[in-house]
Short mmCIF file of C-alpha atoms and ligand atoms in Angstrom, two decimals:
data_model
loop_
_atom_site.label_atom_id
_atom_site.label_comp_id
_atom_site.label_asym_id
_atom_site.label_seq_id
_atom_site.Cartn_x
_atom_site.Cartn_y
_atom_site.Cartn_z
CA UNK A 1 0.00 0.00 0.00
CA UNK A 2 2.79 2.82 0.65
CA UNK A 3 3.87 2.02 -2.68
CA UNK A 4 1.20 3.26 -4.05
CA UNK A 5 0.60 6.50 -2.10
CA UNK A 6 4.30 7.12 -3.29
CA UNK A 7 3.36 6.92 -6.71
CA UNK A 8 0.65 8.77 -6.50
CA UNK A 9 3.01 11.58 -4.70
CA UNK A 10 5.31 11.03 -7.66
CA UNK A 11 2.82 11.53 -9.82
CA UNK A 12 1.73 14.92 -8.34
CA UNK A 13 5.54 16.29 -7.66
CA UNK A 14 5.64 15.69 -11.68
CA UNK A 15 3.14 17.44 -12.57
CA UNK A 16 3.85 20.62 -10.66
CA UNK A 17 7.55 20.93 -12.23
CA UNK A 18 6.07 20.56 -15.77
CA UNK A 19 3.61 23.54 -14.72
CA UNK A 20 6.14 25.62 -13.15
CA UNK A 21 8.72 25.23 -16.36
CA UNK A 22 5.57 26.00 -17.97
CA UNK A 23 5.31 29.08 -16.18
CA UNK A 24 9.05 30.14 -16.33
CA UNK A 25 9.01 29.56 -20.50
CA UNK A 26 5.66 31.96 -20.00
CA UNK A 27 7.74 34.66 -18.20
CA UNK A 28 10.77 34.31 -20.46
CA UNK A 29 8.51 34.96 -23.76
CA UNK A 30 6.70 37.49 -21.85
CA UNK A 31 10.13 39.18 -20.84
CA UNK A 32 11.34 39.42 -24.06
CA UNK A 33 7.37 40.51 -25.34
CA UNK A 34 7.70 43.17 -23.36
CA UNK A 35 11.11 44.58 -23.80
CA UNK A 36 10.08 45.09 -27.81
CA UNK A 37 6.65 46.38 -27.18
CA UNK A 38 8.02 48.93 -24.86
CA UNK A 39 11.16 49.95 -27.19
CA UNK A 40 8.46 49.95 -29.89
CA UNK A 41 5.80 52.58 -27.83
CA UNK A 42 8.83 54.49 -26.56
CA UNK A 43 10.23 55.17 -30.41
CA UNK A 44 6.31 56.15 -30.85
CA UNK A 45 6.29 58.67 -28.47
CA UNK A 46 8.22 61.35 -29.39
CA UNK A 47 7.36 61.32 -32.83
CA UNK A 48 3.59 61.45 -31.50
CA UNK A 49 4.19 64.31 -28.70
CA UNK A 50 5.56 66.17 -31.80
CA UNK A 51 2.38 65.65 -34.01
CA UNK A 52 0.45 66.39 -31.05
CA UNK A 53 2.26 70.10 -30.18
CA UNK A 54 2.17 70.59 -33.96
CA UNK A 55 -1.88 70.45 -33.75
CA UNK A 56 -2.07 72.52 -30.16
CA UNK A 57 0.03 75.38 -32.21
CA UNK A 58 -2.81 75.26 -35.08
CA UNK A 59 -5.45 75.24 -33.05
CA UNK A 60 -4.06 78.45 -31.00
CA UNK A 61 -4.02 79.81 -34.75
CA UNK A 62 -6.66 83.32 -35.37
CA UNK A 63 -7.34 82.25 -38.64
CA UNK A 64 -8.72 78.78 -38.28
CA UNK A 65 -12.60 78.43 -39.61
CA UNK A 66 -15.04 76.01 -38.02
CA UNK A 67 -14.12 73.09 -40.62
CA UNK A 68 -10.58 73.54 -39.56
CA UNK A 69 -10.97 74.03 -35.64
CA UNK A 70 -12.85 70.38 -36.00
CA UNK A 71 -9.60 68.60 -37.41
CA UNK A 72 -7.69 70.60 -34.52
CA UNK A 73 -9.75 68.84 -32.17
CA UNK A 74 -9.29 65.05 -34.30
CA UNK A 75 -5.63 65.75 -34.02
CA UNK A 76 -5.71 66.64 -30.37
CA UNK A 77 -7.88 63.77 -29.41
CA UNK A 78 -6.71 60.86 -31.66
CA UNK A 79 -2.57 61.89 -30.34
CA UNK A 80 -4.30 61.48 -26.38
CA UNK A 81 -5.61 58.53 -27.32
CA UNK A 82 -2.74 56.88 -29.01
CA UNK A 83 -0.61 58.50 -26.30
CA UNK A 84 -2.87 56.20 -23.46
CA UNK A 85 -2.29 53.13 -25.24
CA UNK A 86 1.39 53.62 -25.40
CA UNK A 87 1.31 54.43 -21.86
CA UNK A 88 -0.36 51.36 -21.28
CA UNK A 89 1.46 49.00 -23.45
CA UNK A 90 4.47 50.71 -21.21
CA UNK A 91 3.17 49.32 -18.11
CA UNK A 92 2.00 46.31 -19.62
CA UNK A 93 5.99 45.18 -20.16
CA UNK A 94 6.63 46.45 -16.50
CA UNK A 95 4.72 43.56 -16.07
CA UNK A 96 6.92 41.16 -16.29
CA UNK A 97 8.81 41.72 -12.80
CA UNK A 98 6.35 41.48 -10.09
CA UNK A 99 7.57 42.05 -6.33
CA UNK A 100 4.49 41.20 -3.67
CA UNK A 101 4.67 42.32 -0.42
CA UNK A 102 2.43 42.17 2.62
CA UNK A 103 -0.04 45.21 2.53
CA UNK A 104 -2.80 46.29 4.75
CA UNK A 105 -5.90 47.00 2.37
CA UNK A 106 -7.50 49.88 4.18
CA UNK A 107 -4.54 51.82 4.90
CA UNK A 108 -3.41 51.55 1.43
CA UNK A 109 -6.87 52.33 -0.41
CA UNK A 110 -6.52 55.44 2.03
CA UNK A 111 -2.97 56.30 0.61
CA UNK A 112 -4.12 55.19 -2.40
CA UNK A 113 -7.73 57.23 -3.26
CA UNK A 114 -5.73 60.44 -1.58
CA UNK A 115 -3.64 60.68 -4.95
CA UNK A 116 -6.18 59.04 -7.28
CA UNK A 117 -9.09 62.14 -6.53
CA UNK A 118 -6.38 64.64 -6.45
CA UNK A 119 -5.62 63.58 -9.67
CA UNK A 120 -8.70 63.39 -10.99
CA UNK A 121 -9.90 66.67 -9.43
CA UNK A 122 -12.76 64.84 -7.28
CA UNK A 123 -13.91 65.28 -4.06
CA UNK A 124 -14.05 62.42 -1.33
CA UNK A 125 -17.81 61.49 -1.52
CA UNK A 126 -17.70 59.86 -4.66
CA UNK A 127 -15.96 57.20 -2.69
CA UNK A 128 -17.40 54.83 -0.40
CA UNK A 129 -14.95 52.42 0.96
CA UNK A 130 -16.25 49.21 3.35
CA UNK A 131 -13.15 46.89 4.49
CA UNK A 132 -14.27 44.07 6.58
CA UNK A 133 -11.92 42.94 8.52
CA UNK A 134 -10.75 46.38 8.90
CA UNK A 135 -6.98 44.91 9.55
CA UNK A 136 -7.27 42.98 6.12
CA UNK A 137 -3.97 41.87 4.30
CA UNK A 138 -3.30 41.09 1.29
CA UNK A 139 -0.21 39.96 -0.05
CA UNK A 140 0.47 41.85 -3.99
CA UNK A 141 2.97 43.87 -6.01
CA UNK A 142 2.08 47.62 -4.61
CA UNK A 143 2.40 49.33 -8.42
CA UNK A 144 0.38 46.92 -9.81
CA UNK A 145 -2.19 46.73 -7.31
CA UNK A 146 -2.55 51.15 -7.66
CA UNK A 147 -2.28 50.22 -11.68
CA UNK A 148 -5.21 48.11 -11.38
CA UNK A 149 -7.52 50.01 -9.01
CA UNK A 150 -6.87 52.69 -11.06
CA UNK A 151 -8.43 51.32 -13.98
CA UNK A 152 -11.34 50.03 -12.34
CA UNK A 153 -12.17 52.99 -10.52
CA UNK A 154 -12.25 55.05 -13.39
CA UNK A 155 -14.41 53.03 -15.28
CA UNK A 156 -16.84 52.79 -12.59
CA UNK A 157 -16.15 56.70 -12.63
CA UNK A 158 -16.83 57.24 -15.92
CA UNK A 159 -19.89 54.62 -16.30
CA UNK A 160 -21.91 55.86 -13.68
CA UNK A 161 -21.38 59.79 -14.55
CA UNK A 162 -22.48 58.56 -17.86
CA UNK A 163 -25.67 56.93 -16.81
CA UNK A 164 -26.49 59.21 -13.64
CA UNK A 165 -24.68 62.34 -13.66
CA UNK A 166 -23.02 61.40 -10.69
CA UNK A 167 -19.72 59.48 -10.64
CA UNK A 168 -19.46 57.13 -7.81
CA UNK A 169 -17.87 54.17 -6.89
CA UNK A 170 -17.99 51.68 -4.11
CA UNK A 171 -14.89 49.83 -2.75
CA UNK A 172 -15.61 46.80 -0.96
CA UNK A 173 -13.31 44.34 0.77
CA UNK A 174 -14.07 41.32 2.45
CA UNK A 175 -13.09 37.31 2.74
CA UNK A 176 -14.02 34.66 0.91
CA UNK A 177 -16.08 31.82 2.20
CA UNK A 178 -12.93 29.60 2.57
CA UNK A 179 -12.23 32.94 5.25
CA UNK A 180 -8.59 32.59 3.59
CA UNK A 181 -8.61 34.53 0.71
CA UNK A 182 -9.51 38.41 0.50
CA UNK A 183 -11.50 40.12 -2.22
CA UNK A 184 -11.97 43.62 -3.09
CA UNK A 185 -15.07 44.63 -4.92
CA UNK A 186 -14.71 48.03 -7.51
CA UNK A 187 -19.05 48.82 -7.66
CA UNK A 188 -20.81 51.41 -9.82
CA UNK A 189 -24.26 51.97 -10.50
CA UNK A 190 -23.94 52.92 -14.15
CA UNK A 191 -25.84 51.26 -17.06
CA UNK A 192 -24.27 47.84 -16.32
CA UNK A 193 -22.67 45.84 -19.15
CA UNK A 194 -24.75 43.64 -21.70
CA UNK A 195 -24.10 40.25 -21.84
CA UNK A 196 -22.86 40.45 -26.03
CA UNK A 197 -19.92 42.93 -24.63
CA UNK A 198 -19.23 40.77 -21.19
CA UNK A 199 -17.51 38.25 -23.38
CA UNK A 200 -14.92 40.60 -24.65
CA UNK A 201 -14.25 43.27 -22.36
CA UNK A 202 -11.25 41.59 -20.90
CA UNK A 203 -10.01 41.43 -24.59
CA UNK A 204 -7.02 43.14 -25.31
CA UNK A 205 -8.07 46.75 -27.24
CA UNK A 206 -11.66 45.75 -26.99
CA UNK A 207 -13.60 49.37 -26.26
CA UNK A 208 -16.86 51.10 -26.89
CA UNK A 209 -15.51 54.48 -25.83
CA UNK A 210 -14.12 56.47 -28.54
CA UNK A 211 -11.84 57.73 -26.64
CA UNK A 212 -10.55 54.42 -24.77
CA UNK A 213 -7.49 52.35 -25.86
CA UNK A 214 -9.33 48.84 -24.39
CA UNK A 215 -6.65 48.10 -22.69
CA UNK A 216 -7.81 48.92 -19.08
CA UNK A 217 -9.91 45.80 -17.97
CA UNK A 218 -6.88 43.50 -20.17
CA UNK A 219 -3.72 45.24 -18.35
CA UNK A 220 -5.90 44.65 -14.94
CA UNK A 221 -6.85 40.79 -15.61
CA UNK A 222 -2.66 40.40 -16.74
CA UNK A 223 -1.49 42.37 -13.17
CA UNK A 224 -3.69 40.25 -11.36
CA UNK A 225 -2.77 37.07 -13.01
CA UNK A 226 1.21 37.92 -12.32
CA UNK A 227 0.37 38.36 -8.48
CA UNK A 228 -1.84 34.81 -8.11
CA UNK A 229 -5.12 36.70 -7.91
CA UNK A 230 -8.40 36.77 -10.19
CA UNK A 231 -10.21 39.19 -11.88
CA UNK A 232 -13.99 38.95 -12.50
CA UNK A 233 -16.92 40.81 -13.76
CA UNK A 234 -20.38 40.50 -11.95
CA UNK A 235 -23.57 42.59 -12.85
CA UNK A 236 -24.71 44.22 -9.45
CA UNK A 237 -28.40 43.67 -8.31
CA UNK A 238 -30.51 46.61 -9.48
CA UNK A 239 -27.93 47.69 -12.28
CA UNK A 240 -23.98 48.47 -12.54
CA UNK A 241 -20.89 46.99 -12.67
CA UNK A 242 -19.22 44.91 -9.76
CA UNK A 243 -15.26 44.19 -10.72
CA UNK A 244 -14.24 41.28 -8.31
CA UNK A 245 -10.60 40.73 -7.04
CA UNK A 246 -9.88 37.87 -5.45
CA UNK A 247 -6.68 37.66 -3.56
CA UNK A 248 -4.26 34.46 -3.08
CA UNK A 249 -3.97 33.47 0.83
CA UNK A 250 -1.64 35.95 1.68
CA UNK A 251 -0.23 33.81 4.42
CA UNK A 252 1.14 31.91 0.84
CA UNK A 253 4.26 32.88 -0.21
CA UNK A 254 4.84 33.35 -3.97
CA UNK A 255 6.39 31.10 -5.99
N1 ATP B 301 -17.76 49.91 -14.93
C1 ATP B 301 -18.16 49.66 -16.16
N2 ATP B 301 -19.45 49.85 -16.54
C2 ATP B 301 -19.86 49.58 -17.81
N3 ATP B 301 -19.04 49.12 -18.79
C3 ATP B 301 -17.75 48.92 -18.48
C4 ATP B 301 -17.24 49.17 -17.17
N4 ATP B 301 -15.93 48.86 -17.15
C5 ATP B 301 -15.63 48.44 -18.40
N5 ATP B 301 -16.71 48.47 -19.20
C6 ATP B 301 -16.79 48.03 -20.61
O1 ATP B 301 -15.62 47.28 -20.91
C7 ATP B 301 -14.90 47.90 -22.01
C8 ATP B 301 -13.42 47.67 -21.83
O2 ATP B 301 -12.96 48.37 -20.67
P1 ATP B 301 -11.43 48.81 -20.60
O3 ATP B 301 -11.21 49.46 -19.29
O4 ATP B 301 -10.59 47.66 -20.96
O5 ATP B 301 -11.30 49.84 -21.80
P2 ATP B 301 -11.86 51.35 -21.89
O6 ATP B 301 -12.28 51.83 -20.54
O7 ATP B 301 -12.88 51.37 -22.98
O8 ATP B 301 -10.57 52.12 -22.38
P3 ATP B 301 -9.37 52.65 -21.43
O9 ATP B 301 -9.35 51.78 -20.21
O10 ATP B 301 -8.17 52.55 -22.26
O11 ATP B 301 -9.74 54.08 -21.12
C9 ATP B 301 -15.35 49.36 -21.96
O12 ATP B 301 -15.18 50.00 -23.22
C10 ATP B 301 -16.83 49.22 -21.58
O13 ATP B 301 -17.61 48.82 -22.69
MG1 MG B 302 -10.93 51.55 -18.88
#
């Protein structure tokens, strides 16, 4: 009978080295994926920041007329838009190194919504943050966690100033059943998301803003991945968005 148990432990110890050479090939490709992407957005940019100060000096011109004014306002907004996906395709090969440390959730969504409403030029309320346990940890890379909550936030920002007038957004934190691994839920009450564009919003450059690179909700479900958590979509009873991430047990150490 032992001899069997040890097979079957054999078995298993196999199975986790194929996964984890797995995983190192996946990080080698992804290094080297995102060492060209970046030298390719960073070549971009200057080219584009010219184009783009080019069309601010035209527009600033006396003589434009109404026709021309409009293609001003293409060139502006078409340069800020290719400018966010390079910025994004930036952080997406930053990606690749991920350090996760032991962080206390509430202190850092504190730290955290202080800079993002600054930012954004937004007062407190449109925050409501709910951490329970209030001494929650989580164990995560601290760029890529403000990366991601960044994202989400201003979607749920954007969606429910859309629908309502009123941006808002809900943070909620709590732990799983298992009472092991810790969630934090990004809420909005905006129009909610259809279940023909559910399938493909985590899809890389998938948008229906014209003004959105689609990269957002992608970057987000890639960070997430790289620290050992989840990202999910849920519709929220009565309408809106609910973003779920699920954190690994941060007791676990990272492989
Ligand atoms: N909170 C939300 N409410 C409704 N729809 C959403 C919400 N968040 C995301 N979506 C949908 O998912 C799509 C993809 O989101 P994602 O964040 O990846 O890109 P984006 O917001 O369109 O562009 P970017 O993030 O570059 O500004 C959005 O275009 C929108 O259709
Ligand atoms: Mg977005």
């Amino acid at each position: 009978m032992p001899r069997v148990g040890a097979r079957v432990v054999l078995a298993y110890s196999g199975g986790l080295d194929t996964s984890a050479m797995a995983q190192q090939a996946q990080q080698l490709q992804l290094a080297s994926l995102g060492r060209l992407t970046a030298s390719i957005a960073h070549e971009i940019r200057n080219p584009l920041g010219a184009i783009s100060h080019a069309g601010q000096l035209l527009a600033e011109s006396p003589n434009l007329d109404d026709h021309d004014s409009r293609l001003t306002r293409i060139i502006t907004g078409q340069s800020q838009r290719m400018n966010a996906i390079i910025e994004n395709v930036l952080q997406l090969g930053r990606r690749t190194q991920t350090s996760p440390e032991l962080i206390g959730l509430q202190a850092f969504l504190t730290d955290f919504l202080r800079e993002f409403l600054q930012q954004q030029r937004l007062p407190a309320e449109v925050v409501a943050v709910r951490i329970e346990p209030e001494n929650m940890q989580i164990r995560f890379d601290l760029t890529h966690l403000r990366q991601i909550l960044t994202n989400l936030c201003d979607n749920a920002l954007r969606h429910s100033r859309a629908s309502s007038g009123n941006p808002r957004v809900e943070l909620l934190g709590g732990l799983g059943l298992d009472r092991n691994r810790p969630y934090l839920d990004v809420c909005d009450h905006g129009e909610g998301i259809d279940a023909d564009t559910v399938a493909h919003i985590f899809e890389p450059f998938y948008t229906t803003s014209a003004a959105g690179s689609g990269l957002g909700l992608y970057i987000s479900r890639e960070l997430a991945e790289a620290n050992q958590a989840h990202l999910h979509y849920a519709p929220m009873p009565g309408g809106g968005s609910c973003f779920r991430l699920s954190f690994q047990d941060p007791r676990r150490q990272m492989q």
